[in-house]
Amino acid sequence: MTIHKGRGFACINYPIGMNLGGDPSQALVHSTPDGKFMVALSSIDLGQGMKSVTRQIASETLGVPVEDVYVDTADSDTGPHCMGSFASRGTHRVGNAVIRAAAEARKQMMEAAAEELEVNASDLDTDGAGNIHVKGAPSRSISVAETAIAAQFKQGRTLSGRGIFLIPPSDADPETGEMTPVTCFAHAALVIDLEVDDETGEVEVKEINSAYEVGRALNPKLVEQQLIGGAWMGVSHALYETTEPNYPERDHRPEDFNTYLMPGPGQVVPHNLAVLERPAEDAPFGGKGPGEMCANPVLPAIANAVYNAVGVRCDRLPITPEKVLRGIRANGGARPQGMPG
Amino acid sequence: MAKTPVTFTLNDAETALFVDPGANLNEVLRRGAGDLTTKHGCGQGTCGACTVLIDGVPHLSCLTLAETVERRRIDTAGGLAGGPNLHALQTAFMEGFAAQCGFCTAGMLMAAKGLLDANPNPTRDEVAEAISGNLCRCTGYEPIIDAILTAAARMQGRAV
């Protein structure tokens, strides 16, 4: 029995969102009578942080404290239209819609404040702490709450905004077939170090090193947690999760957590992560969204590392001990490829 | 079928309920006592989301017959905070981003509390062992283990 070390590399250009029908998302923003703002979306926060990020985006655009912004999601009966939470599109598509909606609400808020302060709206600015003041004269100010009350009870206007983000549909050029289905790519490179036991076929991931370029990390901790957690899911997909084998027949497939393998806290892999920021032009404050690609490059990197360790090329996932052992046997023994670099 | 009276202490509150014979504790806590902080996950003892403490020891509430907790003490995630003051574990989970979707969190917190009450200075391996019956799909476990170690250090007054 020998333990073979292997190293594998994979990189990814990840298209943010999709362009079928323009991939639209809408947002609605309105103020409550006490000067807080409600952002209505139909996108769903699955735990990835959609609510936190859209709240930050709305707060930044409106110029009000983040505590004064509420995000209400996931009721497609009452909310505006959204294509959904998938394809790493949330931050980019929904965020852009929120910027547009919040900008329109801000414009109305500034007009209402201008009427109260008897100045021109273009001379006003927000301080980000809940006040609107005359540029260069901070003492001439009105709070957002007072502005909302005046708008609602005196001026008879709403402070609200509508936003939609739609990618210009791109048709294929009839001559060349060329098209621009995606406007924004994120990138990553990932290295896996692992060990393969040539007697049992077991693969143990020892370390992950990765670099992700996700535009601006609008919430660095959320980005980090998604990349770390997603890499774990990538390891799980690469090595463990399957509804096969169906021995002796399909009726015996795994159907619950008793028999569906996932790595537990004892299999935590050290992950050294570098987040590079290259803000995208058409992204909300430059943020592209880490989304799905947190898991994607892990799988090919593990497959490459297994090949590097024992010379077995697995082209079906997951890379189970059985597949590794069958490969080693077919090759007449383990064939370490040598450590690259 | 005749119901059975069961009395127990739920997070400091004396609780008396009539339960169906064979009812599991998870169902009784959620539907009978209205404590929705205890999650119902797989219902077969493999995910750990329903973990509660019975007399200080972590148990899977979905596999516990409600009738067996007579005169015993049940602690759930709902009793962790003291009014507005979060438990050290809750604070560490929050600050360390140890939750994403949050479905495993209540079970993780109770498994961790059971550990720290019995072993205030656990090693990293002991923490991983203590939560090994709890599945998490989002975090990759590392932030959870870190948060539990951080809470342990703070509860002992050690610098983190």
Coordinates of C-alpha atoms in Angstrom, one line a residue:
Chain A
M1 CA 0.0 0.0 0.0
T2 CA 1.3 3.4 -0.9
I3 CA -0.1 6.9 -0.4
H4 CA 0.5 9.0 -3.6
K5 CA 0.5 12.8 -3.5
G6 CA -1.1 14.6 -6.3
R7 CA -1.7 18.2 -7.4
G8 CA -4.3 19.5 -9.8
F9 CA -5.1 22.8 -11.3
A10 CA -8.2 24.3 -12.8
C11 CA -9.3 27.8 -13.8
I12 CA -12.6 29.2 -14.9
N13 CA -14.1 32.1 -16.8
Y14 CA -17.5 32.3 -15.4
P15 CA -20.3 34.2 -17.2
I16 CA -22.5 36.1 -14.8
G17 CA -26.2 35.4 -15.5
M18 CA -27.6 34.3 -18.8
N19 CA -28.9 36.1 -21.7
L20 CA -32.0 34.2 -22.7
G21 CA -34.6 36.9 -23.2
G22 CA -32.4 39.6 -21.7
D23 CA -32.4 38.0 -18.2
P24 CA -34.4 40.8 -16.6
S25 CA -34.9 41.6 -12.9
Q26 CA -37.0 44.3 -11.4
A27 CA -36.9 46.2 -8.1
L28 CA -39.3 48.5 -6.4
V29 CA -38.3 51.0 -3.7
H30 CA -40.6 53.1 -1.5
S31 CA -40.3 55.0 1.7
T32 CA -42.4 54.4 4.7
P33 CA -43.9 57.5 6.4
D34 CA -41.0 57.6 8.9
G35 CA -38.3 57.8 6.3
K36 CA -37.2 54.2 6.1
F37 CA -37.0 52.5 2.8
M38 CA -38.5 49.2 1.7
V39 CA -36.9 47.4 -1.3
A40 CA -39.3 44.8 -2.8
L41 CA -37.7 42.0 -4.9
S42 CA -38.9 38.6 -6.0
S43 CA -35.3 37.2 -6.0
I44 CA -34.7 34.7 -3.2
D45 CA -32.0 34.8 -0.6
L46 CA -30.9 31.2 -0.3
G47 CA -28.4 32.1 2.4
Q48 CA -25.8 33.5 0.0
G49 CA -26.5 37.0 1.2
M50 CA -28.7 38.5 -1.5
K51 CA -30.7 40.5 1.1
S52 CA -27.5 41.9 2.7
V53 CA -26.0 42.9 -0.6
T54 CA -29.1 44.5 -2.1
R55 CA -29.6 46.3 1.2
Q56 CA -26.1 47.8 0.9
I57 CA -26.6 48.7 -2.7
A58 CA -29.9 50.5 -1.9
S59 CA -28.5 52.3 1.1
E60 CA -25.5 53.5 -0.9
T61 CA -27.6 54.7 -3.8
L62 CA -30.3 56.4 -1.6
G63 CA -27.6 58.0 0.6
V64 CA -29.3 56.8 3.8
P65 CA -28.0 54.5 6.6
V66 CA -28.1 50.8 5.9
E67 CA -30.2 50.3 9.1
D68 CA -32.9 52.4 7.5
V69 CA -33.3 50.0 4.5
Y70 CA -35.4 46.9 4.6
V71 CA -35.4 44.2 1.8
D72 CA -38.5 42.1 1.3
T73 CA -38.0 39.2 -1.1
A74 CA -39.4 36.1 -2.5
D75 CA -43.1 36.7 -2.8
S76 CA -43.8 36.4 -6.5
D77 CA -47.5 37.0 -5.9
T78 CA -46.9 40.6 -4.8
G79 CA -43.3 41.4 -5.7
P80 CA -41.9 42.7 -9.0
H81 CA -40.8 40.3 -11.7
C82 CA -37.4 38.5 -11.3
M83 CA -35.9 35.6 -13.3
G84 CA -34.6 34.1 -10.0
S85 CA -31.6 33.3 -7.9
F86 CA -29.3 31.2 -10.2
A87 CA -26.5 31.6 -12.6
S88 CA -24.6 33.9 -10.2
R89 CA -26.9 36.6 -11.4
G90 CA -28.3 38.0 -8.1
T91 CA -25.7 40.7 -7.3
H92 CA -25.3 41.8 -10.9
R93 CA -28.8 41.7 -12.3
V94 CA -30.8 42.4 -9.2
G95 CA -28.2 44.8 -7.8
N96 CA -28.4 46.9 -11.0
A97 CA -32.2 47.0 -10.8
V98 CA -32.0 48.1 -7.2
I99 CA -29.6 50.9 -8.2
R100 CA -32.1 52.2 -10.8
A101 CA -35.1 52.0 -8.4
A102 CA -33.2 53.6 -5.5
A103 CA -31.9 56.4 -7.8
E104 CA -35.4 57.3 -8.8
A105 CA -36.6 57.2 -5.1
R106 CA -33.6 59.4 -4.2
K107 CA -34.5 61.9 -6.9
Q108 CA -38.0 62.2 -5.4
M109 CA -36.6 62.4 -1.9
M110 CA -34.3 65.3 -2.9
E111 CA -37.2 67.1 -4.6
A112 CA -39.3 66.8 -1.5
A113 CA -36.5 68.0 0.7
A114 CA -35.8 70.9 -1.8
E115 CA -39.4 72.0 -1.4
E116 CA -39.2 72.0 2.4
L117 CA -35.8 73.8 2.4
E118 CA -36.9 76.2 -0.4
V119 CA -33.8 75.5 -2.5
N120 CA -33.0 73.8 -5.8
A121 CA -32.8 70.0 -5.5
S122 CA -29.5 70.0 -7.4
D123 CA -28.0 72.0 -4.5
L124 CA -28.8 69.2 -2.0
D125 CA -26.8 66.3 -0.9
T126 CA -27.2 63.4 1.6
D127 CA -24.8 62.8 4.5
G128 CA -25.4 59.1 4.7
A129 CA -26.5 59.4 8.3
G130 CA -30.1 60.2 7.6
N131 CA -30.0 63.9 6.7
I132 CA -30.2 66.0 3.6
H133 CA -28.3 69.3 3.5
V134 CA -27.5 72.2 1.2
K135 CA -24.1 71.5 -0.4
G136 CA -21.5 73.6 1.4
A137 CA -24.0 74.6 4.2
P138 CA -24.5 71.5 6.4
S139 CA -26.5 73.5 8.9
R140 CA -29.3 74.0 6.3
S141 CA -30.6 70.5 6.5
I142 CA -33.7 68.3 7.0
S143 CA -33.8 64.7 8.1
V144 CA -34.9 62.0 5.8
A145 CA -37.6 61.2 8.2
E146 CA -38.9 64.8 8.2
T147 CA -38.7 64.7 4.4
A148 CA -40.8 61.6 4.2
I149 CA -43.4 63.0 6.6
A150 CA -43.6 66.2 4.6
A151 CA -43.9 64.3 1.3
Q152 CA -46.6 62.0 2.6
F153 CA -48.7 64.4 4.7
K154 CA -48.1 67.8 3.2
Q155 CA -46.8 67.6 -0.4
G156 CA -48.9 64.6 -1.3
R157 CA -46.2 62.7 -3.1
T158 CA -44.5 59.3 -2.8
L159 CA -40.8 58.7 -2.4
S160 CA -40.5 55.7 -4.6
G161 CA -38.7 54.2 -7.5
R162 CA -38.9 51.5 -10.1
G163 CA -35.9 49.7 -11.6
I164 CA -35.4 47.1 -14.2
F165 CA -32.1 45.7 -15.5
L166 CA -32.1 44.0 -18.9
I167 CA -29.2 42.8 -20.9
P168 CA -29.5 43.9 -24.6
P169 CA -30.5 40.7 -26.4
S170 CA -27.7 39.5 -28.6
D171 CA -28.4 37.5 -31.8
A172 CA -25.9 35.4 -33.5
D173 CA -24.2 37.0 -36.5
P174 CA -25.6 34.9 -39.5
E175 CA -22.1 35.0 -41.2
T176 CA -19.9 34.2 -38.3
G177 CA -22.1 32.8 -35.6
E178 CA -20.5 35.3 -33.3
M179 CA -22.6 36.7 -30.4
T180 CA -22.2 38.4 -27.1
P181 CA -24.4 36.3 -24.8
V182 CA -22.7 37.6 -21.6
T183 CA -21.5 41.1 -20.6
C184 CA -19.6 40.2 -17.5
F185 CA -17.2 37.4 -16.6
A186 CA -15.7 36.5 -13.3
H187 CA -12.5 34.4 -13.0
A188 CA -10.8 32.0 -10.7
A189 CA -7.8 29.7 -10.5
L190 CA -7.7 26.9 -8.0
V191 CA -5.0 24.3 -6.9
I192 CA -5.9 21.1 -5.1
D193 CA -3.4 19.0 -3.2
L194 CA -4.5 15.5 -2.3
E195 CA -3.5 12.0 -1.5
V196 CA -4.6 8.8 -3.1
D197 CA -4.3 5.4 -1.3
D198 CA -3.6 2.9 -4.1
E199 CA -4.8 0.0 -2.0
T200 CA -8.3 1.4 -1.0
G201 CA -8.7 3.9 -3.8
E202 CA -9.6 6.5 -1.3
V203 CA -8.9 10.2 -2.1
E204 CA -8.2 12.7 0.7
V205 CA -8.1 16.4 -0.2
K206 CA -5.3 18.0 1.9
E207 CA -5.3 21.6 0.9
I208 CA -7.1 24.1 -1.4
N209 CA -5.4 27.2 -2.7
S210 CA -7.5 29.6 -4.8
A211 CA -7.7 33.0 -6.3
Y212 CA -11.0 34.5 -7.2
E213 CA -11.7 37.7 -9.2
V214 CA -15.3 38.7 -8.5
G215 CA -15.3 42.4 -9.4
R216 CA -15.6 44.5 -6.3
A217 CA -16.3 42.3 -3.2
L218 CA -19.4 44.4 -2.1
N219 CA -19.4 42.5 1.2
P220 CA -16.0 40.8 1.7
K221 CA -17.1 38.5 4.5
L222 CA -20.1 37.2 2.5
V223 CA -17.8 36.6 -0.5
E224 CA -15.3 34.8 1.6
Q225 CA -17.9 32.6 3.3
Q226 CA -19.5 31.7 0.0
L227 CA -16.2 30.8 -1.6
I228 CA -15.1 28.6 1.4
G229 CA -18.5 26.9 1.7
G230 CA -18.8 26.5 -2.1
A231 CA -15.4 24.9 -2.3
W232 CA -16.5 22.3 0.3
M233 CA -19.5 21.6 -1.9
G234 CA -17.2 21.2 -4.9
V235 CA -15.2 18.6 -2.9
S236 CA -18.4 16.9 -2.0
H237 CA -19.6 16.7 -5.6
A238 CA -16.2 15.6 -6.8
L239 CA -15.6 12.7 -4.3
Y240 CA -18.8 11.8 -2.5
E241 CA -22.2 12.8 -3.6
T242 CA -24.1 10.4 -5.9
T243 CA -27.3 8.5 -6.1
E244 CA -25.3 5.6 -7.4
P245 CA -24.2 2.8 -7.2
N246 CA -27.6 1.2 -7.5
Y247 CA -26.5 -2.2 -6.2
P248 CA -28.0 -4.6 -7.0
E249 CA -30.7 -2.5 -8.7
R250 CA -32.1 1.0 -8.7
D251 CA -34.4 0.3 -5.8
H252 CA -31.3 0.3 -3.6
R253 CA -30.1 3.7 -4.4
P254 CA -29.4 6.2 -1.7
E255 CA -32.5 8.1 -0.8
D256 CA -31.7 10.0 2.4
F257 CA -28.8 11.3 4.5
N258 CA -28.1 7.8 5.9
T259 CA -26.8 6.6 2.6
Y260 CA -26.1 9.8 0.6
L261 CA -22.5 10.7 1.4
M262 CA -21.4 14.2 2.2
P263 CA -18.1 15.1 4.0
G264 CA -18.6 16.1 7.6
P265 CA -16.7 18.5 9.9
G266 CA -14.0 15.9 10.2
Q267 CA -13.1 16.3 6.6
V268 CA -12.6 20.1 6.6
V269 CA -9.9 21.0 4.1
P270 CA -7.7 24.0 4.8
H271 CA -8.5 26.6 2.1
N272 CA -6.2 29.6 1.4
L273 CA -8.2 32.1 -0.5
A274 CA -7.2 35.3 -2.3
V275 CA -10.0 37.6 -3.5
L276 CA -8.9 39.9 -6.3
E277 CA -11.0 42.9 -7.1
R278 CA -11.4 44.2 -10.7
P279 CA -14.7 46.1 -10.7
A280 CA -16.8 45.4 -13.8
E281 CA -18.1 48.4 -15.7
D282 CA -21.7 47.3 -16.0
A283 CA -21.9 45.8 -12.5
P284 CA -23.5 47.4 -9.4
F285 CA -20.6 49.2 -7.8
G286 CA -18.4 46.8 -9.7
G287 CA -19.6 43.6 -8.0
K288 CA -20.0 40.6 -10.2
G289 CA -21.0 37.9 -7.8
P290 CA -19.2 34.8 -6.7
G291 CA -22.2 32.4 -7.0
E292 CA -21.8 29.1 -8.7
M293 CA -18.2 29.3 -9.5
C294 CA -17.2 28.8 -5.9
A295 CA -17.8 25.1 -6.5
N296 CA -17.1 24.7 -10.2
P297 CA -13.3 24.7 -10.5
V298 CA -12.9 22.3 -7.6
L299 CA -14.2 19.3 -9.6
P300 CA -11.7 19.4 -12.5
A301 CA -8.9 20.3 -10.2
I302 CA -9.5 17.2 -8.1
A303 CA -9.8 15.1 -11.3
N304 CA -6.5 16.4 -12.5
A305 CA -4.9 15.9 -9.1
V306 CA -6.1 12.3 -9.0
Y307 CA -4.5 11.7 -12.4
N308 CA -1.3 13.4 -11.2
A309 CA -1.2 11.1 -8.2
V310 CA -1.9 7.7 -9.7
G311 CA -2.3 8.2 -13.4
V312 CA -6.0 7.4 -13.4
R313 CA -8.2 9.7 -15.5
C314 CA -11.7 9.6 -14.1
D315 CA -14.3 11.2 -16.5
R316 CA -17.4 10.3 -14.4
L317 CA -18.2 12.0 -11.1
P318 CA -18.0 11.4 -8.2
I319 CA -14.4 10.0 -8.1
T320 CA -15.2 7.1 -5.8
P321 CA -12.6 4.6 -4.4
E322 CA -14.1 2.0 -6.8
K323 CA -13.5 4.1 -9.9
V324 CA -9.9 4.9 -8.8
L325 CA -9.2 1.2 -8.0
R326 CA -10.6 0.0 -11.3
G327 CA -8.4 2.6 -13.1
I328 CA -5.3 1.6 -11.2
R329 CA -6.0 -2.1 -12.0
A330 CA -6.6 -1.3 -15.7
N331 CA -3.3 0.5 -15.8
G332 CA -1.5 -2.5 -14.2
G333 CA -0.7 -0.4 -11.0
A334 CA -0.5 3.2 -9.9
R335 CA 1.4 5.5 -12.3
P336 CA 2.4 8.7 -10.4
Q337 CA 2.8 11.5 -12.9
G338 CA 5.3 13.4 -10.8
M339 CA 4.7 16.7 -9.0
P340 CA 4.3 19.5 -11.6
G341 CA 6.3 22.7 -11.2
Chain B
M1 CA -56.1 6.9 21.8
A2 CA -55.5 8.2 25.3
K3 CA -53.0 11.0 25.6
T4 CA -50.2 10.9 28.2
P5 CA -49.4 13.8 30.4
V6 CA -45.7 14.9 30.3
T7 CA -44.1 17.5 32.5
F8 CA -40.7 18.9 31.9
T9 CA -38.6 22.1 32.1
L10 CA -38.3 23.8 28.8
N11 CA -35.6 26.6 28.9
D12 CA -36.4 27.4 32.6
A13 CA -40.2 27.2 32.0
E14 CA -42.2 24.5 33.7
T15 CA -44.1 22.8 30.9
A16 CA -47.0 20.3 31.0
L17 CA -48.5 18.8 27.9
F18 CA -50.7 16.0 26.9
V19 CA -48.9 14.0 24.2
D20 CA -49.9 11.1 21.9
P21 CA -48.3 7.9 22.8
G22 CA -45.2 7.4 20.7
A23 CA -45.0 11.1 19.8
N24 CA -41.5 12.3 19.2
L25 CA -40.0 15.2 21.2
N26 CA -39.4 17.3 18.1
E27 CA -43.1 17.3 17.2
V28 CA -44.0 18.0 20.8
L29 CA -41.6 20.9 21.2
R30 CA -42.6 22.5 17.9
R31 CA -46.4 21.8 17.8
G32 CA -47.2 21.3 21.5
A33 CA -44.9 23.8 23.2
G34 CA -44.7 26.1 20.2
D35 CA -40.9 26.2 20.3
L36 CA -40.1 26.6 16.6
T37 CA -36.4 27.3 17.2
T38 CA -35.9 23.5 17.2
K39 CA -35.8 22.5 13.6
H40 CA -37.4 19.5 11.9
G41 CA -34.9 18.3 9.3
C42 CA -34.6 14.7 8.1
G43 CA -36.8 13.2 10.9
Q44 CA -34.6 10.1 11.0
G45 CA -31.6 11.1 13.1
T46 CA -29.0 11.8 10.4
C47 CA -29.0 15.6 10.0
G48 CA -28.8 16.9 13.5
A49 CA -30.9 20.0 12.9
C50 CA -33.3 19.0 15.7
T51 CA -30.5 18.7 18.4
V52 CA -31.6 19.7 21.9
L53 CA -30.1 19.2 25.3
I54 CA -31.8 16.8 27.7
D55 CA -30.3 17.3 31.2
G56 CA -27.4 19.0 29.4
V57 CA -26.6 16.2 27.0
P58 CA -27.2 16.7 23.2
H59 CA -30.0 14.5 21.9
L60 CA -31.8 14.2 18.5
S61 CA -35.3 15.4 19.4
C62 CA -36.7 13.6 16.4
L63 CA -35.6 10.2 17.7
T64 CA -36.6 10.9 21.3
L65 CA -40.0 9.7 22.6
A66 CA -41.7 12.6 24.3
E67 CA -42.8 10.4 27.2
T68 CA -39.2 9.8 28.2
V69 CA -38.5 13.4 29.1
E70 CA -40.8 13.4 32.1
R71 CA -39.3 15.6 34.9
R72 CA -36.2 16.3 32.8
R73 CA -34.8 19.5 31.6
I74 CA -34.9 20.4 27.9
D75 CA -32.7 23.2 26.5
T76 CA -33.3 24.5 23.0
A77 CA -31.8 27.3 20.9
G78 CA -34.8 29.5 22.0
G79 CA -33.4 29.6 25.5
L80 CA -29.8 30.4 24.7
A81 CA -30.1 34.2 24.8
G82 CA -30.7 36.0 28.1
G83 CA -33.2 38.6 27.0
P84 CA -31.4 40.9 24.6
N85 CA -28.0 39.5 25.5
L86 CA -27.0 36.8 23.1
H87 CA -25.1 33.7 24.3
A88 CA -21.4 33.8 23.5
L89 CA -22.0 31.0 20.9
Q90 CA -24.6 33.1 19.1
T91 CA -22.4 36.1 19.1
A92 CA -19.5 34.1 17.7
F93 CA -21.6 32.5 15.1
M94 CA -23.0 35.9 14.0
E95 CA -19.6 37.6 13.9
G96 CA -17.9 34.7 12.3
F97 CA -20.5 34.3 9.5
A98 CA -21.0 30.7 10.7
A99 CA -24.4 30.5 9.0
Q100 CA -25.7 30.9 5.5
C101 CA -29.1 29.5 5.0
G102 CA -29.3 28.9 8.8
F103 CA -31.3 25.7 8.8
C104 CA -28.5 23.8 10.7
T105 CA -27.7 26.6 13.0
A106 CA -30.0 25.8 15.9
G107 CA -28.8 22.2 16.0
M108 CA -25.2 23.3 15.7
L109 CA -25.6 25.8 18.6
M110 CA -27.1 23.1 20.9
A111 CA -24.4 20.5 20.0
A112 CA -21.8 23.2 20.7
K113 CA -23.4 24.2 24.0
G114 CA -23.5 20.6 25.1
L115 CA -19.8 20.3 24.3
L116 CA -18.7 23.6 26.0
D117 CA -20.8 22.9 29.1
A118 CA -19.0 19.6 29.5
N119 CA -15.6 20.6 28.1
P120 CA -14.9 24.4 28.3
N121 CA -11.6 24.2 26.5
P122 CA -12.0 21.8 23.6
T123 CA -9.5 21.2 20.9
R124 CA -10.3 21.7 17.3
D125 CA -10.7 18.0 16.8
E126 CA -13.0 17.7 19.8
V127 CA -15.2 20.5 18.3
A128 CA -15.3 18.7 14.9
E129 CA -16.3 15.5 16.8
A130 CA -19.0 17.2 18.8
I131 CA -20.7 18.5 15.6
S132 CA -20.0 15.4 13.5
G133 CA -23.7 14.5 13.8
N134 CA -24.8 17.8 12.4
L135 CA -24.9 18.3 8.6
C136 CA -24.3 21.7 7.1
R137 CA -24.7 22.3 3.3
C138 CA -23.5 25.9 3.0
T139 CA -20.5 26.8 5.2
G140 CA -18.0 24.0 4.7
Y141 CA -18.0 23.7 8.5
E142 CA -14.8 25.7 9.0
P143 CA -16.5 28.9 10.1
I144 CA -18.7 26.9 12.5
I145 CA -15.7 25.2 14.1
D146 CA -13.9 28.6 14.3
A147 CA -17.0 30.2 15.9
I148 CA -17.3 27.5 18.6
L149 CA -13.6 27.8 19.4
T150 CA -14.0 31.6 19.6
A151 CA -16.9 31.3 21.9
A152 CA -15.1 28.8 24.1
A153 CA -12.1 31.2 24.4
R154 CA -14.4 34.2 25.3
M155 CA -16.4 32.2 27.9
Q156 CA -13.1 31.3 29.5
G157 CA -12.0 35.0 29.4
R158 CA -9.1 34.1 27.1
A159 CA -8.0 36.4 24.3
V160 CA -9.1 35.1 20.9

